[in-house]
Amino acid sequence: MHFRYRFISRRRAHAGGFAGVFAGIFLVAMVCHATASHAITPGELPAPRQAGQGNVEPHKPISLSDVLALTRQHNRELAASARELDAAGASAQQSAILPNPELSAAWEEVGKPTRSTSLQVSQLIELGGKRGARIRAAELGRDAASAEYHAKRIDLLTRAAQSFTDLLATQRRMALSERAVVLARQAADAVARRVAAGKVSPVEETKARLEAGAARIEAEQAARELAGARRRLSAFWGNATPRFAEAAGDLESLVAVPPLEQLAQRAQTSPEFARAVAEVGRREALLDGERAKRIPDLTLGAGVKRTHDTRENLPLVTLSIPLPLFDRNQGNVLEALRRVDKARDEQVFAQTRLQSELGQSYERMRAVEMEVNTLRDELLPAANSAFEAAGKGYELGKFGYLDALDAQRTLFQTNQQYVKALAEYHRNIAELERLVGGPLNADRAHLFNR
C-alpha cells in the first residue's frame, strides 16, 4: 500500500511556457543527481587480470622459486579468483550510486476540452540508512572476496610446492633405479665370472640375470612416473608439455621451523581464517541492510501540469511513501540473522580446524624429521657398509650370492625410504606454510614475494 500526496498550485507559471518550466525542473534534477553520484564509465573499471599461455617456462632446470612465480602469474584457477575479486570491487563501486530519477507523463480527460497533460521528474530518497548499509555490505563483500583470493593463492602455492617436491623425489628415485640397474648388471657379470671359473652353480647366474631384469623394469616404471610428475607440475601454469630440463632443488636441506605456539598465533591472521572473519562481517552488514528496509523510502516528484482549456502551466509537486502495514521485511530480517549465526559458527569451526590441522601437521613434520635424521645418520651408512662388505666377500667366496643380493636390496630399499621421508618432510613444510599463510622463516620469504 502506498500513500501519495499531490499538490497542484493554481498560480500561473513563468511566461516561458510549458516547455520552459519543465526543462528547468528537469535540468535542476539532473544537475543535483549528477553532483550526488559519480557515473561509472567502462574505462574506469579495473582491467581484468590476464592468465598466461602455455610454454612459458624456460629450457633450463627449474627451481621452487621459479615454480611459485609461474603459478602466481599464469595459473588459470588463480586468475578466475582474481576476476571474482575485481567483480566484488565493481559491486562495491555500484553500491554507492544513487538511484536514477524517474520521468513520468500523464494525460487526464483525454479528448475533452478540459483535458490536461502532466510531466514530472521523481527521485527516490532512501531512508533508514539503507544506502550506508548497502555500501558497507558491498565493501565487506569485497573484503571477503579478497580473503578468498589470498586463501586460494596460498593453497595453490602450497600444492605447487608439494608437486615440485614430488618431482624432486621422483628424480631421486629415478637415479636410484638407474644405479640399481648398474649394480645388478655388475653383480650378474661377477656371478658369470664365478660360474665360468667353476666356483658356483649356473643357477646363481640365472638368478642374477633375473634380478638385473627386474631392476630394468623398475627403472622403466620410474621413468614413466617422472614424466607424469613433470606434467603435473607444469599444469599449474597451464602448460601441458613441460619444457624445463629438470627440477633443481635440495631435498636434504631441512627448514628451521618455529615453535608450535608461534605458528598457532600466526594462523590467527592466515588468509583462511581471515576469510571466515570477513564472511561474518559481510553477513552482519547484510543484516543491517535488511533491518533498514523496514523503514519505507520516500519518493519526491516535481513537474508541471498543462491545462488545455485555460492554457495554464501549473507547478506540480508529489510525495509518495509505502505504508508498512503487511510487509515489514520480517522474513528477510530473520533469514539474514540466521545466516549471521551460521557465519559465526563457521568462524569458530574454522579456528578449531586450523589449530587442529596445524598441530597434526607439526607433529607429523617432527616425526618425519626424526626419521630423516635416523636414516641419514645411521641406517644409510650401515646399509652401504653391509653392501660393500657383502660384495667383497662374495668376490672372495666368503658369502653366497643370496647374501650379496640381500645386501643390495637392503641398500636400495633404505635409499628409497630416505627419499620418501624427505619428500614427506617437505610436503609437511608446505602444509604448515599454507596454514599460517606465509613462509616459516625469513630465509623462505623470497619464495612468496617474488
CSV table of C-alpha atoms in Angstrom, one decimal:
chain,number,residue,atom,x,y,z
A,1,MET,CA,0.0,0.0,0.0
A,2,HIS,CA,1.3,3.4,-1.0
A,3,PHE,CA,0.4,6.8,0.3
A,4,ARG,CA,0.6,9.6,-2.4
A,5,TYR,CA,0.1,13.3,-1.9
A,6,ARG,CA,-0.2,15.5,-4.9
A,7,PHE,CA,-0.1,19.3,-4.8
A,8,ILE,CA,-1.1,21.5,-7.8
A,9,SER,CA,-0.7,25.2,-7.5
A,10,ARG,CA,-3.2,27.4,-9.4
A,11,ARG,CA,-0.6,30.1,-9.6
A,12,ARG,CA,0.5,30.7,-13.2
A,13,ALA,CA,3.9,29.5,-14.2
A,14,HIS,CA,6.6,31.7,-15.7
A,15,ALA,CA,5.8,33.2,-19.0
A,16,GLY,CA,8.3,30.9,-20.6
A,17,GLY,CA,5.6,28.4,-21.2
A,18,PHE,CA,5.1,24.7,-20.6
A,19,ALA,CA,8.4,23.6,-22.2
A,20,GLY,CA,10.5,26.1,-20.4
A,21,VAL,CA,9.1,25.3,-17.0
A,22,PHE,CA,9.5,21.6,-17.4
A,23,ALA,CA,13.0,22.0,-18.9
A,24,GLY,CA,14.1,24.0,-15.9
A,25,ILE,CA,12.8,21.4,-13.5
A,26,PHE,CA,14.4,18.5,-15.4
A,27,LEU,CA,17.7,20.3,-15.6
A,28,VAL,CA,17.8,21.1,-11.9
A,29,ALA,CA,17.0,17.5,-11.1
A,30,MET,CA,19.7,16.2,-13.4
A,31,VAL,CA,22.4,18.5,-12.0
A,32,CYS,CA,21.5,17.6,-8.4
A,33,HIS,CA,21.7,13.9,-9.2
A,34,ALA,CA,25.0,14.2,-11.1
A,35,THR,CA,26.7,16.0,-8.2
A,36,ALA,CA,25.4,13.5,-5.7
A,37,SER,CA,26.7,10.4,-7.6
A,38,HIS,CA,29.6,9.7,-9.9
A,39,ALA,CA,28.8,7.9,-13.1
A,40,ILE,CA,30.9,4.9,-13.9
A,41,THR,CA,32.3,4.6,-17.4
A,42,PRO,CA,33.7,1.3,-18.8
A,43,GLY,CA,37.1,2.8,-19.0
A,44,GLU,CA,37.2,3.4,-15.2
A,45,LEU,CA,36.7,-0.3,-14.4
A,46,PRO,CA,39.8,-2.1,-13.4
A,47,ALA,CA,41.3,-4.2,-16.2
A,48,PRO,CA,40.9,-7.9,-15.6
A,49,ARG,CA,44.0,-9.9,-14.7
A,50,GLN,CA,45.2,-11.9,-17.6
A,51,ALA,CA,46.4,-15.5,-17.2
A,52,GLY,CA,49.3,-16.5,-19.4
A,53,GLN,CA,49.5,-19.1,-22.1
A,54,GLY,CA,51.3,-22.4,-22.1
A,55,ASN,CA,55.0,-22.9,-22.8
A,56,VAL,CA,56.2,-20.1,-20.5
A,57,GLU,CA,58.9,-21.8,-18.5
A,58,PRO,CA,62.5,-21.7,-19.8
A,59,HIS,CA,64.6,-24.6,-21.2
A,60,LYS,CA,66.7,-24.9,-18.1
A,61,PRO,CA,66.5,-26.5,-14.6
A,62,ILE,CA,63.6,-25.0,-12.7
A,63,SER,CA,63.7,-24.1,-9.0
A,64,LEU,CA,61.0,-23.9,-6.4
A,65,SER,CA,61.1,-20.1,-6.7
A,66,ASP,CA,60.5,-20.3,-10.5
A,67,VAL,CA,57.6,-22.7,-9.9
A,68,LEU,CA,55.8,-20.4,-7.5
A,69,ALA,CA,56.4,-17.3,-9.7
A,70,LEU,CA,55.0,-19.1,-12.7
A,71,THR,CA,52.0,-20.3,-10.7
A,72,ARG,CA,51.2,-16.8,-9.5
A,73,GLN,CA,51.5,-15.3,-12.9
A,74,HIS,CA,49.8,-17.9,-15.2
A,75,ASN,CA,47.5,-20.2,-13.2
A,76,ARG,CA,44.0,-20.1,-14.6
A,77,GLU,CA,42.3,-21.0,-11.3
A,78,LEU,CA,44.0,-18.1,-9.6
A,79,ALA,CA,43.1,-15.8,-12.5
A,80,ALA,CA,39.5,-16.8,-12.1
A,81,SER,CA,39.6,-15.9,-8.4
A,82,ALA,CA,41.2,-12.6,-9.3
A,83,ARG,CA,38.3,-11.8,-11.6
A,84,GLU,CA,35.9,-12.6,-8.9
A,85,LEU,CA,37.8,-10.1,-6.7
A,86,ASP,CA,37.5,-7.5,-9.5
A,87,ALA,CA,33.8,-8.1,-9.7
A,88,ALA,CA,33.4,-7.6,-6.0
A,89,GLY,CA,35.2,-4.3,-6.3
A,90,ALA,CA,32.9,-3.3,-9.1
A,91,SER,CA,29.9,-4.3,-7.0
A,92,ALA,CA,31.2,-2.1,-4.1
A,93,GLN,CA,31.5,0.8,-6.5
A,94,GLN,CA,28.0,0.3,-7.8
A,95,SER,CA,26.5,0.2,-4.3
A,96,ALA,CA,27.4,3.9,-3.7
A,97,ILE,CA,25.5,5.2,-6.7
A,98,LEU,CA,22.2,6.9,-6.1
A,99,PRO,CA,19.0,5.6,-7.8
A,100,ASN,CA,18.2,7.2,-11.1
A,101,PRO,CA,15.4,9.9,-11.2
A,102,GLU,CA,12.2,8.9,-12.9
A,103,LEU,CA,10.4,10.8,-15.7
A,104,SER,CA,6.7,10.3,-16.0
A,105,ALA,CA,3.9,11.7,-18.0
A,106,ALA,CA,0.1,11.7,-17.5
A,107,TRP,CA,-2.9,12.7,-19.7
A,108,GLU,CA,-6.2,13.5,-18.0
A,109,GLU,CA,-9.7,13.7,-19.6
A,110,VAL,CA,-8.3,12.8,-23.0
A,111,GLY,CA,-10.5,14.1,-25.8
A,112,LYS,CA,-12.3,16.7,-23.8
A,113,PRO,CA,-11.8,20.4,-23.8
A,114,THR,CA,-10.8,20.3,-20.2
A,115,ARG,CA,-8.0,17.8,-20.9
A,116,SER,CA,-4.6,18.3,-19.3
A,117,THR,CA,-1.1,17.0,-19.6
A,118,SER,CA,1.4,16.5,-16.8
A,119,LEU,CA,5.1,15.9,-16.9
A,120,GLN,CA,7.1,15.1,-13.7
A,121,VAL,CA,10.5,14.1,-12.5
A,122,SER,CA,10.6,11.9,-9.4
A,123,GLN,CA,13.5,11.0,-7.2
A,124,LEU,CA,13.6,8.1,-4.7
A,125,ILE,CA,15.1,9.1,-1.3
A,126,GLU,CA,16.3,6.2,0.7
A,127,LEU,CA,15.6,6.4,4.4
A,128,GLY,CA,16.7,4.4,7.5
A,129,GLY,CA,20.4,4.1,6.4
A,130,LYS,CA,19.7,1.7,3.5
A,131,ARG,CA,22.4,3.3,1.3
A,132,GLY,CA,25.0,3.2,4.0
A,133,ALA,CA,24.2,-0.4,4.9
A,134,ARG,CA,24.3,-1.4,1.3
A,135,ILE,CA,27.7,0.3,0.8
A,136,ARG,CA,29.1,-1.3,3.9
A,137,ALA,CA,27.8,-4.8,2.9
A,138,ALA,CA,29.4,-4.4,-0.6
A,139,GLU,CA,32.7,-3.2,0.8
A,140,LEU,CA,32.8,-6.2,3.2
A,141,GLY,CA,31.9,-8.4,0.3
A,142,ARG,CA,34.9,-7.1,-1.4
A,143,ASP,CA,37.0,-7.8,1.7
A,144,ALA,CA,35.6,-11.4,1.8
A,145,ALA,CA,36.5,-11.8,-1.9
A,146,SER,CA,40.0,-10.5,-1.2
A,147,ALA,CA,40.4,-13.0,1.7
A,148,GLU,CA,39.0,-15.8,-0.6
A,149,TYR,CA,41.6,-14.8,-3.3
A,150,HIS,CA,44.5,-14.8,-0.9
A,151,ALA,CA,43.4,-18.2,0.6
A,152,LYS,CA,43.2,-19.6,-2.9
A,153,ARG,CA,46.6,-18.1,-3.7
A,154,ILE,CA,48.3,-19.7,-0.7
A,155,ASP,CA,46.5,-23.0,-1.4
A,156,LEU,CA,47.7,-23.1,-5.0
A,157,LEU,CA,51.3,-22.2,-4.0
A,158,THR,CA,51.2,-25.0,-1.4
A,159,ARG,CA,50.0,-27.5,-4.0
A,160,ALA,CA,52.6,-26.3,-6.5
A,161,ALA,CA,55.4,-26.6,-3.9
A,162,GLN,CA,54.3,-30.1,-3.0
A,163,SER,CA,54.2,-31.1,-6.7
A,164,PHE,CA,57.7,-29.7,-7.1
A,165,THR,CA,58.8,-31.8,-4.1
A,166,ASP,CA,57.2,-34.9,-5.7
A,167,LEU,CA,59.1,-34.2,-8.9
A,168,LEU,CA,62.4,-33.8,-6.9
A,169,ALA,CA,61.7,-37.1,-5.1
A,170,THR,CA,60.8,-38.9,-8.4
A,171,GLN,CA,64.1,-37.7,-9.9
A,172,ARG,CA,66.0,-39.1,-7.0
A,173,ARG,CA,64.1,-42.4,-7.3
A,174,MET,CA,64.9,-42.5,-11.0
A,175,ALA,CA,68.6,-42.0,-10.2
A,176,LEU,CA,68.4,-44.8,-7.6
A,177,SER,CA,66.7,-47.1,-10.1
A,178,GLU,CA,69.4,-46.4,-12.7
A,179,ARG,CA,72.1,-47.1,-10.1
A,180,ALA,CA,70.3,-50.3,-9.2
A,181,VAL,CA,70.4,-51.4,-12.8
A,182,VAL,CA,74.1,-50.8,-12.9
A,183,LEU,CA,74.7,-52.7,-9.7
A,184,ALA,CA,72.5,-55.6,-10.8
A,185,ARG,CA,74.4,-55.8,-14.1
A,186,GLN,CA,77.7,-55.7,-12.3
A,187,ALA,CA,76.5,-58.4,-9.9
A,188,ALA,CA,75.4,-60.6,-12.8
A,189,ASP,CA,78.7,-60.2,-14.5
A,190,ALA,CA,80.5,-61.1,-11.3
A,191,VAL,CA,78.4,-64.2,-10.9
A,192,ALA,CA,79.0,-65.1,-14.6
A,193,ARG,CA,82.8,-65.0,-13.9
A,194,ARG,CA,82.5,-67.3,-10.9
A,195,VAL,CA,80.3,-69.7,-12.9
A,196,ALA,CA,82.9,-69.7,-15.7
A,197,ALA,CA,85.6,-70.5,-13.1
A,198,GLY,CA,83.5,-73.3,-11.8
A,199,LYS,CA,83.2,-71.9,-8.3
A,200,VAL,CA,79.4,-71.6,-8.2
A,201,SER,CA,76.4,-73.2,-9.8
A,202,PRO,CA,74.9,-71.8,-13.1
A,203,VAL,CA,71.6,-71.4,-11.2
A,204,GLU,CA,73.1,-68.4,-9.4
A,205,GLU,CA,73.8,-66.7,-12.7
A,206,THR,CA,70.2,-67.2,-13.7
A,207,LYS,CA,69.1,-65.6,-10.5
A,208,ALA,CA,71.4,-62.7,-11.1
A,209,ARG,CA,70.1,-62.2,-14.6
A,210,LEU,CA,66.5,-62.2,-13.4
A,211,GLU,CA,67.5,-59.6,-10.7
A,212,ALA,CA,69.0,-57.4,-13.4
A,213,GLY,CA,65.8,-57.7,-15.5
A,214,ALA,CA,63.7,-56.7,-12.5
A,215,ALA,CA,65.9,-53.7,-11.9
A,216,ARG,CA,65.4,-52.6,-15.5
A,217,ILE,CA,61.6,-52.9,-15.2
A,218,GLU,CA,61.7,-50.7,-12.1
A,219,ALA,CA,63.8,-48.2,-13.9
A,220,GLU,CA,61.3,-48.0,-16.7
A,221,GLN,CA,58.4,-47.5,-14.2
A,222,ALA,CA,60.4,-44.8,-12.5
A,223,ALA,CA,60.9,-43.1,-15.9
A,224,ARG,CA,57.1,-43.1,-16.5
A,225,GLU,CA,56.5,-41.7,-13.1
A,226,LEU,CA,59.0,-39.0,-13.8
A,227,ALA,CA,57.2,-38.0,-17.0
A,228,GLY,CA,53.9,-37.8,-15.1
A,229,ALA,CA,55.3,-35.7,-12.3
A,230,ARG,CA,56.7,-33.2,-14.8
A,231,ARG,CA,53.3,-32.8,-16.4
A,232,ARG,CA,51.5,-32.5,-13.1
A,233,LEU,CA,53.9,-29.7,-12.1
A,234,SER,CA,53.7,-27.7,-15.4
A,235,ALA,CA,49.9,-27.9,-15.3
A,236,PHE,CA,50.0,-25.3,-12.5
A,237,TRP,CA,50.9,-22.7,-15.1
A,238,GLY,CA,48.8,-24.1,-17.9
A,239,ASN,CA,51.5,-26.0,-19.8
A,240,ALA,CA,50.6,-29.5,-20.9
A,241,THR,CA,54.0,-30.0,-22.5
A,242,PRO,CA,56.9,-29.3,-20.0
A,243,ARG,CA,59.9,-27.5,-21.4
A,244,PHE,CA,62.1,-27.3,-18.3
A,245,ALA,CA,65.1,-29.6,-18.2
A,246,GLU,CA,64.6,-30.8,-14.6
A,247,ALA,CA,63.7,-29.7,-11.1
A,248,ALA,CA,66.6,-28.1,-9.3
A,249,GLY,CA,66.5,-28.3,-5.6
A,250,ASP,CA,68.0,-29.9,-2.5
A,251,LEU,CA,65.7,-32.4,-0.8
A,252,GLU,CA,68.2,-32.9,2.0
A,253,SER,CA,68.0,-29.3,3.1
A,254,LEU,CA,65.9,-29.0,6.2
A,255,VAL,CA,64.0,-25.9,7.3
A,256,ALA,CA,64.2,-24.1,10.6
A,257,VAL,CA,60.7,-24.3,11.9
A,258,PRO,CA,59.5,-22.0,14.7
A,259,PRO,CA,57.8,-23.5,17.9
A,260,LEU,CA,54.2,-24.6,17.6
A,261,GLU,CA,53.0,-21.7,19.8
A,262,GLN,CA,54.3,-19.1,17.4
A,263,LEU,CA,52.8,-20.9,14.4
A,264,ALA,CA,49.4,-21.1,16.2
A,265,GLN,CA,49.5,-17.3,16.7
A,266,ARG,CA,50.3,-16.7,13.1
A,267,ALA,CA,47.4,-18.9,12.0
A,268,GLN,CA,45.0,-16.4,13.5
A,269,THR,CA,45.9,-14.0,10.7
A,270,SER,CA,46.1,-16.5,7.9
A,271,PRO,CA,44.0,-15.9,4.8
A,272,GLU,CA,41.9,-19.0,5.5
A,273,PHE,CA,40.9,-17.6,8.9
A,274,ALA,CA,40.5,-14.1,7.5
A,275,ARG,CA,38.1,-15.5,5.0
A,276,ALA,CA,35.8,-16.7,7.8
A,277,VAL,CA,36.1,-13.4,9.7
A,278,ALA,CA,35.3,-11.4,6.6
A,279,GLU,CA,32.2,-13.5,6.0
A,280,VAL,CA,30.9,-12.8,9.4
A,281,GLY,CA,31.3,-9.0,8.8
A,282,ARG,CA,29.6,-9.3,5.5
A,283,ARG,CA,26.6,-11.2,6.9
A,284,GLU,CA,26.3,-8.6,9.7
A,285,ALA,CA,26.2,-5.8,7.2
A,286,LEU,CA,23.6,-7.6,5.1
A,287,LEU,CA,21.5,-8.0,8.3
A,288,ASP,CA,21.8,-4.2,8.9
A,289,GLY,CA,20.6,-3.7,5.4
A,290,GLU,CA,17.6,-5.9,5.8
A,291,ARG,CA,16.7,-4.1,9.0
A,292,ALA,CA,17.0,-0.8,7.3
A,293,LYS,CA,14.5,-2.0,4.7
A,294,ARG,CA,11.7,-2.0,7.3
A,295,ILE,CA,11.7,1.8,7.0
A,296,PRO,CA,9.9,2.8,3.8
A,297,ASP,CA,11.5,5.1,1.3
A,298,LEU,CA,10.2,8.4,0.2
A,299,THR,CA,9.7,9.4,-3.4
A,300,LEU,CA,9.6,13.2,-4.2
A,301,GLY,CA,8.4,14.5,-7.5
A,302,ALA,CA,8.3,17.9,-9.2
A,303,GLY,CA,6.8,18.8,-12.6
A,304,VAL,CA,4.2,20.9,-14.4
A,305,LYS,CA,0.6,20.4,-15.5
A,306,ARG,CA,-0.7,22.0,-18.6
A,307,THR,CA,-4.5,22.7,-18.9
A,308,HIS,CA,-5.5,23.0,-22.5
A,309,ASP,CA,-8.7,24.9,-21.9
A,310,THR,CA,-7.2,27.7,-19.8
A,311,ARG,CA,-3.7,27.3,-21.3
A,312,GLU,CA,-2.2,27.5,-17.8
A,313,ASN,CA,1.1,25.8,-16.7
A,314,LEU,CA,0.6,24.7,-13.1
A,315,PRO,CA,3.5,23.6,-10.9
A,316,LEU,CA,3.1,20.1,-9.7
A,317,VAL,CA,4.7,18.5,-6.5
A,318,THR,CA,4.1,14.9,-5.4
A,319,LEU,CA,5.1,12.8,-2.4
A,320,SER,CA,4.8,9.0,-2.2
A,321,ILE,CA,5.7,6.6,0.6
A,322,PRO,CA,4.7,2.9,1.1
A,323,LEU,CA,2.6,2.1,4.2
A,324,PRO,CA,4.3,-0.8,6.0
A,325,LEU,CA,1.1,-2.5,7.1
A,326,PHE,CA,1.8,-6.1,6.0
A,327,ASP,CA,5.3,-6.4,4.6
A,328,ARG,CA,7.8,-5.2,7.2
A,329,ASN,CA,10.6,-7.3,5.8
A,330,GLN,CA,10.4,-9.6,8.8
A,331,GLY,CA,11.2,-12.8,6.9
A,332,ASN,CA,14.3,-11.4,5.2
A,333,VAL,CA,15.5,-10.0,8.6
A,334,LEU,CA,15.1,-13.4,10.2
A,335,GLU,CA,16.9,-15.1,7.3
A,336,ALA,CA,19.8,-12.7,7.5
A,337,LEU,CA,20.0,-13.1,11.3
A,338,ARG,CA,20.3,-16.9,10.9
A,339,ARG,CA,22.9,-16.5,8.3
A,340,VAL,CA,24.9,-14.3,10.7
A,341,ASP,CA,24.7,-17.1,13.2
A,342,LYS,CA,25.8,-19.6,10.6
A,343,ALA,CA,28.8,-17.5,9.7
A,344,ARG,CA,29.8,-17.1,13.3
A,345,ASP,CA,29.6,-20.9,13.8
A,346,GLU,CA,31.7,-21.4,10.7
A,347,GLN,CA,34.3,-18.9,12.0
A,348,VAL,CA,34.6,-20.9,15.3
A,349,PHE,CA,34.8,-24.1,13.3
A,350,ALA,CA,37.5,-22.7,11.0
A,351,GLN,CA,39.5,-21.6,14.0
A,352,THR,CA,39.3,-25.0,15.7
A,353,ARG,CA,40.0,-26.8,12.4
A,354,LEU,CA,43.0,-24.7,11.7
A,355,GLN,CA,44.5,-25.2,15.1
A,356,SER,CA,43.9,-29.0,14.9
A,357,GLU,CA,45.4,-29.3,11.4
A,358,LEU,CA,48.3,-27.1,12.4
A,359,GLY,CA,49.1,-29.3,15.4
A,360,GLN,CA,48.8,-32.5,13.4
A,361,SER,CA,51.0,-31.2,10.6
A,362,TYR,CA,53.6,-30.0,13.1
A,363,GLU,CA,53.7,-33.4,14.8
A,364,ARG,CA,54.0,-35.2,11.5
A,365,MET,CA,56.8,-32.9,10.4
A,366,ARG,CA,58.7,-33.5,13.6
A,367,ALA,CA,58.2,-37.3,13.3
A,368,VAL,CA,59.4,-37.3,9.7
A,369,GLU,CA,62.3,-35.1,10.6
A,370,MET,CA,63.4,-37.6,13.2
A,371,GLU,CA,63.0,-40.4,10.6
A,372,VAL,CA,65.1,-38.4,8.1
A,373,ASN,CA,67.9,-37.9,10.6
A,374,THR,CA,67.9,-41.6,11.6
A,375,LEU,CA,68.0,-42.8,8.0
A,376,ARG,CA,70.8,-40.3,7.1
A,377,ASP,CA,73.0,-40.7,10.1
A,378,GLU,CA,72.5,-44.4,11.0
A,379,LEU,CA,70.7,-46.6,8.5
A,380,LEU,CA,72.1,-45.5,5.2
A,381,PRO,CA,75.8,-45.7,6.4
A,382,ALA,CA,75.1,-49.2,7.8
A,383,ALA,CA,73.4,-50.3,4.6
A,384,ASN,CA,76.3,-49.0,2.5
A,385,SER,CA,78.9,-50.8,4.7
A,386,ALA,CA,76.9,-54.0,4.5
A,387,PHE,CA,76.6,-53.8,0.7
A,388,GLU,CA,80.3,-53.2,0.2
A,389,ALA,CA,81.3,-56.0,2.7
A,390,ALA,CA,78.9,-58.4,1.0
A,391,GLY,CA,80.2,-57.6,-2.5
A,392,LYS,CA,83.8,-58.1,-1.5
A,393,GLY,CA,83.0,-61.2,0.5
A,394,TYR,CA,81.2,-62.7,-2.5
A,395,GLU,CA,84.2,-62.0,-4.8
A,396,LEU,CA,86.4,-63.8,-2.2
A,397,GLY,CA,84.0,-66.6,-1.8
A,398,LYS,CA,83.2,-65.8,1.8
A,399,PHE,CA,79.5,-65.1,1.2
A,400,GLY,CA,76.9,-66.7,-1.0
A,401,TYR,CA,75.0,-64.8,-3.8
A,402,LEU,CA,71.8,-64.6,-1.7
A,403,ASP,CA,73.8,-62.7,1.0
A,404,ALA,CA,75.1,-60.2,-1.6
A,405,LEU,CA,71.7,-59.9,-3.2
A,406,ASP,CA,70.1,-59.2,0.2
A,407,ALA,CA,72.6,-56.5,1.0
A,408,GLN,CA,72.0,-54.9,-2.4
A,409,ARG,CA,68.2,-54.9,-1.9
A,410,THR,CA,68.6,-53.5,1.6
A,411,LEU,CA,70.7,-50.6,0.3
A,412,PHE,CA,68.2,-49.8,-2.4
A,413,GLN,CA,65.2,-50.0,-0.1
A,414,THR,CA,66.9,-47.9,2.5
A,415,ASN,CA,67.7,-45.2,-0.1
A,416,GLN,CA,64.1,-45.3,-1.3
A,417,GLN,CA,62.8,-44.9,2.2
A,418,TYR,CA,65.1,-42.0,2.8
A,419,VAL,CA,63.8,-40.2,-0.4
A,420,LYS,CA,60.2,-40.9,0.7
A,421,ALA,CA,60.9,-39.5,4.1
A,422,LEU,CA,62.5,-36.3,2.6
A,423,ALA,CA,59.6,-35.8,0.3
A,424,GLU,CA,57.1,-36.2,3.1
A,425,TYR,CA,59.0,-33.8,5.3
A,426,HIS,CA,58.9,-31.0,2.6
A,427,ARG,CA,55.3,-31.7,1.9
A,428,ASN,CA,54.5,-31.1,5.6
A,429,ILE,CA,56.6,-27.9,5.5
A,430,ALA,CA,54.5,-26.6,2.6
A,431,GLU,CA,51.3,-27.6,4.5
A,432,LEU,CA,52.5,-25.6,7.6
A,433,GLU,CA,53.1,-22.6,5.4
A,434,ARG,CA,49.6,-22.9,4.0
A,435,LEU,CA,48.1,-23.0,7.5
A,436,VAL,CA,50.0,-20.0,8.7
A,437,GLY,CA,49.6,-18.1,5.4
A,438,GLY,CA,53.2,-17.5,4.6
A,439,PRO,CA,56.9,-18.5,4.9
A,440,LEU,CA,58.0,-20.3,8.1
A,441,ASN,CA,61.1,-18.1,8.4
A,442,ALA,CA,62.8,-15.2,6.7
A,443,ASP,CA,65.0,-17.4,4.5
A,444,ARG,CA,61.9,-18.6,2.7
A,445,ALA,CA,60.2,-15.2,2.3
A,446,HIS,CA,61.6,-14.8,-1.3
A,447,LEU,CA,59.5,-17.8,-2.4
A,448,PHE,CA,56.3,-16.0,-1.6
A,449,ASN,CA,57.2,-12.4,-2.5
A,450,ARG,CA,58.7,-12.9,-6.0
